[in-house]
PDB file of C-alpha atoms and ligand atoms in Angstrom:
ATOM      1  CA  UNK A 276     -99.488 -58.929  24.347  1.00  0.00           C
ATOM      2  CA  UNK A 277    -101.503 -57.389  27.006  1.00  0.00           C
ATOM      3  CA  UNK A 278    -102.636 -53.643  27.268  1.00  0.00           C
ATOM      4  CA  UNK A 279    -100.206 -51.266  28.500  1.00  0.00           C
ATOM      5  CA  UNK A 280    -100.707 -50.791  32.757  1.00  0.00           C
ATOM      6  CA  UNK A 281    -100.959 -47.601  33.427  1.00  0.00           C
ATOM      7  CA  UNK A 282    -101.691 -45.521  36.657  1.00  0.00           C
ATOM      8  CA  UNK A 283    -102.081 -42.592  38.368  1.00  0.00           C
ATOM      9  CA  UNK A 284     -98.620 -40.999  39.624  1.00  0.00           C
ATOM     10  CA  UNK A 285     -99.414 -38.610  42.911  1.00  0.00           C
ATOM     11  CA  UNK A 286     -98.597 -35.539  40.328  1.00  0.00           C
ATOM     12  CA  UNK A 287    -101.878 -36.585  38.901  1.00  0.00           C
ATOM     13  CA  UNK A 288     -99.716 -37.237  35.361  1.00  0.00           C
ATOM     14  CA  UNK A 289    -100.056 -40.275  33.916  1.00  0.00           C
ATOM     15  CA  UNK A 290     -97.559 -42.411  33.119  1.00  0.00           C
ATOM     16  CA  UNK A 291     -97.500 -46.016  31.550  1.00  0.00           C
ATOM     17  CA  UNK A 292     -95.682 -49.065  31.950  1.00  0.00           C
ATOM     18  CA  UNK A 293     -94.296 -51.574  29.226  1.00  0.00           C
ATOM     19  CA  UNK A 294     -97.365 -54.075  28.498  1.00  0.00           C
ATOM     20  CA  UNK A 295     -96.519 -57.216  30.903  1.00  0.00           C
ATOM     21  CA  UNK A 296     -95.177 -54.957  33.376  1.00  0.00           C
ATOM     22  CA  UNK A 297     -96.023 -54.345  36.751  1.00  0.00           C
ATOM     23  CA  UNK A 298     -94.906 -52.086  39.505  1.00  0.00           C
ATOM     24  CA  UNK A 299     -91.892 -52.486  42.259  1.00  0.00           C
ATOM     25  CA  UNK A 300     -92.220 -51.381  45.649  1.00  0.00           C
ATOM     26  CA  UNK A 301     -88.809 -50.437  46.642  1.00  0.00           C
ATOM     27  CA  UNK A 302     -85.445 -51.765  44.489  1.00  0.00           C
ATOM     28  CA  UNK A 303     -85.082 -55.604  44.138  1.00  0.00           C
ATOM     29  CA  UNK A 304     -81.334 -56.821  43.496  1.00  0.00           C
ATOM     30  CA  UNK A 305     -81.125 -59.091  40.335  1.00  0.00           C
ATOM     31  CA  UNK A 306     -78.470 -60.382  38.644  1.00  0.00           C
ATOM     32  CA  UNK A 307     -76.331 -63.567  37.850  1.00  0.00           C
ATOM     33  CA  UNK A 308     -73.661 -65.059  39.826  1.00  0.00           C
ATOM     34  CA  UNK A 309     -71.514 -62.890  42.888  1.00  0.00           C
ATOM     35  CA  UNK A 310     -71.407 -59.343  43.774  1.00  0.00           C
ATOM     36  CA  UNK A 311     -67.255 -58.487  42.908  1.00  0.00           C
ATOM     37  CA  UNK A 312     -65.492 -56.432  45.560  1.00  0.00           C
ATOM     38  CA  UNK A 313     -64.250 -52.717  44.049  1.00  0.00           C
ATOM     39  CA  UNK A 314     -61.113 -52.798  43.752  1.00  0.00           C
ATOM     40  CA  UNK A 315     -59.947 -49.099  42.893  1.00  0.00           C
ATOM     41  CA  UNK A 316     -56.742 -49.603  41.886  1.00  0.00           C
ATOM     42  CA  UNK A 317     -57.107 -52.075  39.708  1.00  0.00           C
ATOM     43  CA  UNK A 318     -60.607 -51.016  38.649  1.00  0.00           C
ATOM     44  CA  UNK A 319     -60.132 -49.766  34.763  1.00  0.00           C
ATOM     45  CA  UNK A 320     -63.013 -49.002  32.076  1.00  0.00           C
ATOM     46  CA  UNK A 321     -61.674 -50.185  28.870  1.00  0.00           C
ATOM     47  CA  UNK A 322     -62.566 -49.046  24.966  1.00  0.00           C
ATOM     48  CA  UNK A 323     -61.530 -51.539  22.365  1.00  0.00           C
ATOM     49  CA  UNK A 324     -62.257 -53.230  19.843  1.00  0.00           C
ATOM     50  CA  UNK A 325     -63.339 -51.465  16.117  1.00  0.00           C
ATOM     51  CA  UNK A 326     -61.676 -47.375  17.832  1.00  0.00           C
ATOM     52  CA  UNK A 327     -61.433 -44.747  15.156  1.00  0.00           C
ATOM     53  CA  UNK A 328     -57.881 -44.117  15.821  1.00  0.00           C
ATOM     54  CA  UNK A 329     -56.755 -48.297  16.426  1.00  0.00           C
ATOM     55  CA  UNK A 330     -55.645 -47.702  20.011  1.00  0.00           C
ATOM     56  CA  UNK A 331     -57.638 -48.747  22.998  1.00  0.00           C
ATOM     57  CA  UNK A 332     -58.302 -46.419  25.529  1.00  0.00           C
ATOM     58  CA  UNK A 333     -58.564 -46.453  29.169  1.00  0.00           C
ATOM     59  CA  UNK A 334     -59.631 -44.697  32.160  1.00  0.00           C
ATOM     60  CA  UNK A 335     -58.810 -45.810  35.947  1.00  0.00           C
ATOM     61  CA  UNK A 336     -60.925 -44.803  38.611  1.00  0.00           C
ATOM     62  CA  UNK A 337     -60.084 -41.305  39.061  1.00  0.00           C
ATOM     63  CA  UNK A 338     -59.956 -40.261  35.928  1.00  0.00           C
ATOM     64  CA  UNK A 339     -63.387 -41.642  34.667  1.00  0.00           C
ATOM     65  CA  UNK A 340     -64.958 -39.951  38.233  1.00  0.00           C
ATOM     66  CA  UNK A 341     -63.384 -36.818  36.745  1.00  0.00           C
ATOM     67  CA  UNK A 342     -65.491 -37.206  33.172  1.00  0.00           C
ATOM     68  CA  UNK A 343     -68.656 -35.097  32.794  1.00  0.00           C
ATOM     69  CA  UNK A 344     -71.628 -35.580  34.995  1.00  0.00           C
ATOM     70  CA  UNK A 345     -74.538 -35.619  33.852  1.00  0.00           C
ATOM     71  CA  UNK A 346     -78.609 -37.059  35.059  1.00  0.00           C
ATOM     72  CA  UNK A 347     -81.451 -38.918  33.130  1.00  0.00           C
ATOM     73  CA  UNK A 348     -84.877 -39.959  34.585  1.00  0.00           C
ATOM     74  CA  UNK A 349     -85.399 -43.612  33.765  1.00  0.00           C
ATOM     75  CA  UNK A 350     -87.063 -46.355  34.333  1.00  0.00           C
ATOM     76  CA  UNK A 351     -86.229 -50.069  35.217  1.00  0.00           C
ATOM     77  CA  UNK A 352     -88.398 -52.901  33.626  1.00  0.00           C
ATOM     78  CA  UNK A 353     -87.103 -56.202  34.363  1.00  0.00           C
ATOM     79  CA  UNK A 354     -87.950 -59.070  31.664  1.00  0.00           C
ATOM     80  CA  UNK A 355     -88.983 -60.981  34.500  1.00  0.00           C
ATOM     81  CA  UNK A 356     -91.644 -58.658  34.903  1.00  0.00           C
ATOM     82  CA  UNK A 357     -91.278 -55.949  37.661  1.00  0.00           C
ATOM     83  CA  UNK A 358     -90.570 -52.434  36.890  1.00  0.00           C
ATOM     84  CA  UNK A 359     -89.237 -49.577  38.769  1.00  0.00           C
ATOM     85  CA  UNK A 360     -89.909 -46.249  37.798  1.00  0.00           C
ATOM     86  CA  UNK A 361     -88.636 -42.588  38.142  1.00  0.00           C
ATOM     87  CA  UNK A 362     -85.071 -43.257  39.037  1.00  0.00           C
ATOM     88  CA  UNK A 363     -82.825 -40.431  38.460  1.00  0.00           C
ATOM     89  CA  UNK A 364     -79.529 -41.939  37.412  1.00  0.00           C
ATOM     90  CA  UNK A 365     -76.233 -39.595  37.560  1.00  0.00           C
ATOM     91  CA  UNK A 366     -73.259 -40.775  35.129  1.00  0.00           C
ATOM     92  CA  UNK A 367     -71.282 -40.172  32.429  1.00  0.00           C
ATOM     93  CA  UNK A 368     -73.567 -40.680  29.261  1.00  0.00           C
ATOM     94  CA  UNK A 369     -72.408 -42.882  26.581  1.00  0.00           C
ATOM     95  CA  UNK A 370     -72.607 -40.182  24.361  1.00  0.00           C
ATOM     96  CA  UNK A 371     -69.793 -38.532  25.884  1.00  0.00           C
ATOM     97  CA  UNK A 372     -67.476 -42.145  25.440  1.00  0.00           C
ATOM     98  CA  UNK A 373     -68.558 -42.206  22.188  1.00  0.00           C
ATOM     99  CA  UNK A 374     -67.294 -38.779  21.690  1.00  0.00           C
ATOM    100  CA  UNK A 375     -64.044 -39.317  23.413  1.00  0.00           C
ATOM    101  CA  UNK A 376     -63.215 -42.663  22.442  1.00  0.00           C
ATOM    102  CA  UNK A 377     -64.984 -42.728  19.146  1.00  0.00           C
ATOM    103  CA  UNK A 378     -65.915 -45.981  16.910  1.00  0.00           C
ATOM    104  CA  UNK A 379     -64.551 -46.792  13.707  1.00  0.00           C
ATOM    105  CA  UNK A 380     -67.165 -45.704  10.453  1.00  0.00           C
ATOM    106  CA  UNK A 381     -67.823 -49.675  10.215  1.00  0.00           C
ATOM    107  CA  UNK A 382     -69.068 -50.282  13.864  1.00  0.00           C
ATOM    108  CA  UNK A 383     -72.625 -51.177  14.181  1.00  0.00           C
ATOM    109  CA  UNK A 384     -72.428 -52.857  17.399  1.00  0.00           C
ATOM    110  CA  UNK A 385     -71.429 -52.644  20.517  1.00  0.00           C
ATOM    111  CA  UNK A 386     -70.578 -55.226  23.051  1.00  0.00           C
ATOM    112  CA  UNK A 387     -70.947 -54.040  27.006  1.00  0.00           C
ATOM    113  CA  UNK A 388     -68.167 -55.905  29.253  1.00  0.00           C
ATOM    114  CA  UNK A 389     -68.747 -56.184  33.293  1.00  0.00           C
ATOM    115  CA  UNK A 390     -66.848 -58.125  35.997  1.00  0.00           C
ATOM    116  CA  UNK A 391     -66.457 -61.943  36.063  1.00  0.00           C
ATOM    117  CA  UNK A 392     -67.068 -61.352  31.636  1.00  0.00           C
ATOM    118  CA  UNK A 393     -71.381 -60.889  32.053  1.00  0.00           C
ATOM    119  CA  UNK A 394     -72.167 -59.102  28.672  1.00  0.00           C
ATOM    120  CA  UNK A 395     -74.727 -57.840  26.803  1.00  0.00           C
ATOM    121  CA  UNK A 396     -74.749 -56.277  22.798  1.00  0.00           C
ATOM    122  CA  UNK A 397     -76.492 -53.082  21.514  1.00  0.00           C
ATOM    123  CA  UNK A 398     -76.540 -51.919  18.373  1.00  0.00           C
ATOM    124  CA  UNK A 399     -74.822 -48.783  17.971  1.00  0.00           C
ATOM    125  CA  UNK A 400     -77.984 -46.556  18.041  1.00  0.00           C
ATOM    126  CA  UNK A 401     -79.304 -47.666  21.530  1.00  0.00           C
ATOM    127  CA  UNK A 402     -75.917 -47.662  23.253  1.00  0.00           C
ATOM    128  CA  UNK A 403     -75.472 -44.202  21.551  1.00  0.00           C
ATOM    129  CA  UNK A 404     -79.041 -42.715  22.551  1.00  0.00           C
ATOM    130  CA  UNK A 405     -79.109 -39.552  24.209  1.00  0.00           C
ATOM    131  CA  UNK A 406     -80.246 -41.074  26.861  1.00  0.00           C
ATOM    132  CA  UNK A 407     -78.162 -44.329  27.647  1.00  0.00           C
ATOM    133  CA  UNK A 408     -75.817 -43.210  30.768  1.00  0.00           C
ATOM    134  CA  UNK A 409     -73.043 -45.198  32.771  1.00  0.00           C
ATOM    135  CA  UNK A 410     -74.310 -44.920  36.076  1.00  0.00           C
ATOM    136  CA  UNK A 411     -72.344 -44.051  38.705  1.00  0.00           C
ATOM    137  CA  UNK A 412     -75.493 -42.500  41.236  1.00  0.00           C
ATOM    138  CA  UNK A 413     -79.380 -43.302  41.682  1.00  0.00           C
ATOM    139  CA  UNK A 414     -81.332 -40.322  43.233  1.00  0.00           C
ATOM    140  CA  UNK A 415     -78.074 -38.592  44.484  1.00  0.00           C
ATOM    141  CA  UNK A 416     -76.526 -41.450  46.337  1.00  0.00           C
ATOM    142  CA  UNK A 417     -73.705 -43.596  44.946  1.00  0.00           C
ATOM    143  CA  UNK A 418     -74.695 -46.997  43.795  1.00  0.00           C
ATOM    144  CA  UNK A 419     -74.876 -49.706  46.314  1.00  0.00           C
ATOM    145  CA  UNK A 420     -72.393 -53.063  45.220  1.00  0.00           C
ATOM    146  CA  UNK A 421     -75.883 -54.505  45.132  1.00  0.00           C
ATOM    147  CA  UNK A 422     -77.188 -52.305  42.007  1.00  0.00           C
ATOM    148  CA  UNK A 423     -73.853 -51.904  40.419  1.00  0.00           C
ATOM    149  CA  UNK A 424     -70.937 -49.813  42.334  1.00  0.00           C
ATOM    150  CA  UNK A 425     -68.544 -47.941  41.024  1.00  0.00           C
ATOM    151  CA  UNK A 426     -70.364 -48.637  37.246  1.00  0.00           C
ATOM    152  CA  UNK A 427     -73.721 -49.420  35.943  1.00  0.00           C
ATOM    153  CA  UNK A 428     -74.897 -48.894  32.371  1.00  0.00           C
ATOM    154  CA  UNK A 429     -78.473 -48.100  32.307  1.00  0.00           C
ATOM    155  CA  UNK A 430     -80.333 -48.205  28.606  1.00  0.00           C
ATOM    156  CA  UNK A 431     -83.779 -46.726  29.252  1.00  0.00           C
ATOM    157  CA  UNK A 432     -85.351 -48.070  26.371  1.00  0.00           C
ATOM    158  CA  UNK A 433     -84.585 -51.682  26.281  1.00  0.00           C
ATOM    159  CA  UNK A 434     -84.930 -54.054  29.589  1.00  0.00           C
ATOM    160  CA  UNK A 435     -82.664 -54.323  32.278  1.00  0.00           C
ATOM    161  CA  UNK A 436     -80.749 -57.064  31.308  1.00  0.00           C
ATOM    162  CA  UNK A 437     -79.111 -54.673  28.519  1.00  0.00           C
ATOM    163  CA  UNK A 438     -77.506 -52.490  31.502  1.00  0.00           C
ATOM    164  CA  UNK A 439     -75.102 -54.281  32.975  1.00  0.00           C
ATOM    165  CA  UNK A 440     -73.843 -53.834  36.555  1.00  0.00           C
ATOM    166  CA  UNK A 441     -70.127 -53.822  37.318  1.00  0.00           C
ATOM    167  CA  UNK A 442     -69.164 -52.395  34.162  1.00  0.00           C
ATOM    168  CA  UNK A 443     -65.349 -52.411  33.097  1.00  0.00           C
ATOM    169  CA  UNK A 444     -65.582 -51.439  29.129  1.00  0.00           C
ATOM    170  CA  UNK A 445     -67.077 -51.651  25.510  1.00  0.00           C
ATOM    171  CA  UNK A 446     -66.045 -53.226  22.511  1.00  0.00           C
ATOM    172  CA  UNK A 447     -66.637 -51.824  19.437  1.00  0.00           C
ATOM    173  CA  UNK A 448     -68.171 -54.320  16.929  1.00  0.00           C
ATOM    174  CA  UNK A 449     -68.225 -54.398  13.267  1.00  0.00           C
ATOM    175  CA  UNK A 450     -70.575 -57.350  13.519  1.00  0.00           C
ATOM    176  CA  UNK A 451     -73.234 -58.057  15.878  1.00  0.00           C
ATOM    177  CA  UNK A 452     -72.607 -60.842  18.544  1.00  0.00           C
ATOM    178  CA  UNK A 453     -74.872 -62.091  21.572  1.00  0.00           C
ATOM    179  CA  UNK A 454     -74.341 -61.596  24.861  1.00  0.00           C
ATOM    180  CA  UNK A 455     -74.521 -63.302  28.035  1.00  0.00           C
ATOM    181  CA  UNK A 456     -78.825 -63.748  27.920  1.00  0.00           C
ATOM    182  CA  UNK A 457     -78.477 -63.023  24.668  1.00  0.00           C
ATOM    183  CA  UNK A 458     -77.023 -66.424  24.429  1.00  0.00           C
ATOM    184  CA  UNK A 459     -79.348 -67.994  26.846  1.00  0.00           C
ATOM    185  CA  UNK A 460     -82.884 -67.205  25.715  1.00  0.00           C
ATOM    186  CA  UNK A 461     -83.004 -63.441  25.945  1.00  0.00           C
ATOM    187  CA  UNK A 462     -83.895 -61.516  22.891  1.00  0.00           C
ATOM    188  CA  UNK A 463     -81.119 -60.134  21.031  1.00  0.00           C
ATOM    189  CA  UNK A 464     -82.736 -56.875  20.493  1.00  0.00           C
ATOM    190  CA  UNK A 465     -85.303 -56.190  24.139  1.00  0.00           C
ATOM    191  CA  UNK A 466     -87.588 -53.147  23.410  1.00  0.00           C
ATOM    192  CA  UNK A 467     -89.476 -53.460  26.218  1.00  0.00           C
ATOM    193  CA  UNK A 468     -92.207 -51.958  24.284  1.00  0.00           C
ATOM    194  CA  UNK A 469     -92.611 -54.709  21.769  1.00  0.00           C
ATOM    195  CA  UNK A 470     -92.186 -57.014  24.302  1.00  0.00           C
ATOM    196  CA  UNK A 471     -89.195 -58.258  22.544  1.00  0.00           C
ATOM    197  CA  UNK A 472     -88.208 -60.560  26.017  1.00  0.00           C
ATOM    198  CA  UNK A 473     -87.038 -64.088  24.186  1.00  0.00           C
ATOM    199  CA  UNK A 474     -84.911 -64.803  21.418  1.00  0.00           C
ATOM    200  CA  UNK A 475     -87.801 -67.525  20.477  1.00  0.00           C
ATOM    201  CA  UNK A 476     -89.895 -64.303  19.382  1.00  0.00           C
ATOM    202  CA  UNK A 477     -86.826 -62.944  16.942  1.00  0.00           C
ATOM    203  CA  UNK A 478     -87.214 -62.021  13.501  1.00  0.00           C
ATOM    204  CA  UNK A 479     -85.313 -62.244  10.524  1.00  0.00           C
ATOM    205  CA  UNK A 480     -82.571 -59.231  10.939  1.00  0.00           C
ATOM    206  CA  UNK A 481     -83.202 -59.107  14.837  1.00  0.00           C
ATOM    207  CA  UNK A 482     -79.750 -60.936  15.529  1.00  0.00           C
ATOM    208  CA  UNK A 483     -77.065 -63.280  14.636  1.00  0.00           C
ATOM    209  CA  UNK A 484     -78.505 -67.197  13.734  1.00  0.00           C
ATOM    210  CA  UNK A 485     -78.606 -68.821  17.284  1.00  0.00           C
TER     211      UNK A 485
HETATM  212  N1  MTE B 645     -73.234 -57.812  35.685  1.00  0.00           N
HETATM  213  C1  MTE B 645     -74.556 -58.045  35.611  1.00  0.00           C
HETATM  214  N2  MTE B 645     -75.384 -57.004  35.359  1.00  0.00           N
HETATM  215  C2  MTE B 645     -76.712 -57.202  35.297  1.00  0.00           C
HETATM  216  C3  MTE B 645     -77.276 -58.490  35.453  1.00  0.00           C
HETATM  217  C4  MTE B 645     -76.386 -59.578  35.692  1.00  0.00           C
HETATM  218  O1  MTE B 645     -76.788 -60.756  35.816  1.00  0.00           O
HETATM  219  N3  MTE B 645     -75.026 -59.308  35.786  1.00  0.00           N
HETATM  220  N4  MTE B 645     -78.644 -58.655  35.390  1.00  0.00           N
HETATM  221  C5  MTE B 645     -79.422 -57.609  34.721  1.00  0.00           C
HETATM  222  C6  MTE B 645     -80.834 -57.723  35.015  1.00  0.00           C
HETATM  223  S1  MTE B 645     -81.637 -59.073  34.400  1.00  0.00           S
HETATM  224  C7  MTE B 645     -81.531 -56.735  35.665  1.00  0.00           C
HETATM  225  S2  MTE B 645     -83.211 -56.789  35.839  1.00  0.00           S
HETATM  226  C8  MTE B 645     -80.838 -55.594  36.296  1.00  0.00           C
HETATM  227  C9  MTE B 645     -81.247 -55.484  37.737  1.00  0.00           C
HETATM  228  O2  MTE B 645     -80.648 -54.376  38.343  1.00  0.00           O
HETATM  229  P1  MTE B 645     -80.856 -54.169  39.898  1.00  0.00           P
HETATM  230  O3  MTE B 645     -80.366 -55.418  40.600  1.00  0.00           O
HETATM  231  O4  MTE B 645     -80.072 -52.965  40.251  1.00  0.00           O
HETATM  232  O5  MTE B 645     -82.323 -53.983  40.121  1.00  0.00           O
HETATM  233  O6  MTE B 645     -79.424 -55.743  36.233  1.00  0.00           O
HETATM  234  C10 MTE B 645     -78.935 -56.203  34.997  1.00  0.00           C
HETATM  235  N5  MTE B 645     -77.504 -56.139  35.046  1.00  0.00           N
HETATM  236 MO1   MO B 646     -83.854 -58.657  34.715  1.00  0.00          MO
END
C-alpha cells in the first residue's frame, strides 16, 4: 500500500486521494460491453426481491424524474487507478428508495441491476449511506449515455465499479451474492481506502466463497 497522494486544490484546502490513486484530467468513459439506447417508454426502475410489504415496486420514467432531488459532492476512483474528483452529482438518494420501497428486517444485501444484466452487490449499509445517490445529473447537466443516462448509481465510498451506469433496479437480498466484477476478480467489498481492489486480497467474512 502506498501513501495516500495528496495535493493542493486552488482553494488552498487540501484534499487526498485513495492510496494508488492518481488524478484525471477531464472524465474518461469506462465500462463493459455497449452503451444501450434510452428507451423512455419502456425504461422502468424496478424494487424486488426481499420488499417489506412482498410486492415489487416500480417507477417509469416520469414518475422516478418526479422523486426528490437532491446533490452530493463525490468523487470517482476507478480500481484501475484514475480518480476524478469534486463532481457534484444530482439524483434521487438511495435513502429516499429505501424509504419508499423499504427492505424486509432480514435484508443485508443489496444487489444493483443495469441494462444488458451488469451488476454489482452492496451490503445494505453502503447502498443505504447518506450519501449513495442514483444519479441522474453531474455538475448541473444531465448525464451523457457515455457516463450513465437516464440512471447512474454513484457510491462515494467504495470504487467505481460499485455504481453502475444504466441502472434499471435493486434487489433486495437476504444473502450476499457477487456481482458482475465481483465474479471476475473484483473485491466483493471495494473500500477504496483499504485498497480492497481484488477478490485475491478478501478476508474471511468479506464475501461469499468464490
Ligand atoms: N453498467 C455498467 N456500469 C459501470 C461499469 C460497467 O462496466 N457497466 N463500469 C464501472 C466502472 S469500472 C467505472 S470506473 C465507472 C466509470 O464511470 P464513467 O465511465 O462515467 O467514468 O462505471 C462503472 N459502472
Ligand atoms: Mo473502473
Amino acid at each position: 500500500m502506498g501513501q495516500p497522494e495528496s495535493r493542493e486544490s486552488p482553494g488552498a484546502e487540501q484534499f487526498q486521494l485513495p492510496p494508488g490513486q492518481r488524478l484525471q484530467r477531464g472524465w474518461p468513459v469506462t465500462h463493459y460491453g455497449p452503451v444501450p439506447k434510452f428507451k423512455p417508454e419502456r425504461w422502468e426502475f424496478r424494487v424486488f426481491g426481499a420488499t417489506a410489504d412482498g410486492d415489487k415496486h416500480c417507477w417509469n420514467h416520469e414518475e422516478f424524474a418526479a422523486l426528490p432531488f437532491d446533490s452530493v459532492v463525490a468523487d470517482l476512483h476507478c480500481v484501475t487507478k484514475f480518480s476524478m474528483t469534486g463532481a457534484e452529482w444530482g439524483g434521487v438518494m438511495a435513502r429516499t428508495v429505501l424509504a419508499l420501497a423499504p427492505p424486509a428486517p432480514q435484508v443485508t444485501h443489496v444487489m444493483v441491476w443495469a441494462e444488458y444484466g451488469f451488476s454489482s452487490n452492496l451490503r445494505l449499509a453502503d447502498f443505504a449511506s447518506e450519501r449513495t445517490v442514483f444519479a441522474t445529473h453531474m455538475g448541473g447537466e444531465l448525464l451523457t449515455a457515455e457516463h450513465g443516462f437516464p440512471l447512474r448509481l454513484v457510491v462515494p465510498h467504495l470504487y467505481a465499479w460499485k455504481g453502475p451506469k444504466w441502472v434499471r433496479g435493486i434487489e433486495y437480498m437476504t444473502a450476499d451474492r457477487r456481482g458482475f466484477w465481483e465474479e471476475r476478480g473484483y473485491h466483493n467489498i471495494g473500500d477504496p481506502w483499504r485498497e480492497q481492489r481484488f477478490s485475491y486480497q478478501e478476508e474471511p467474512g468479506d464475501g461469499p466463497e468464490l
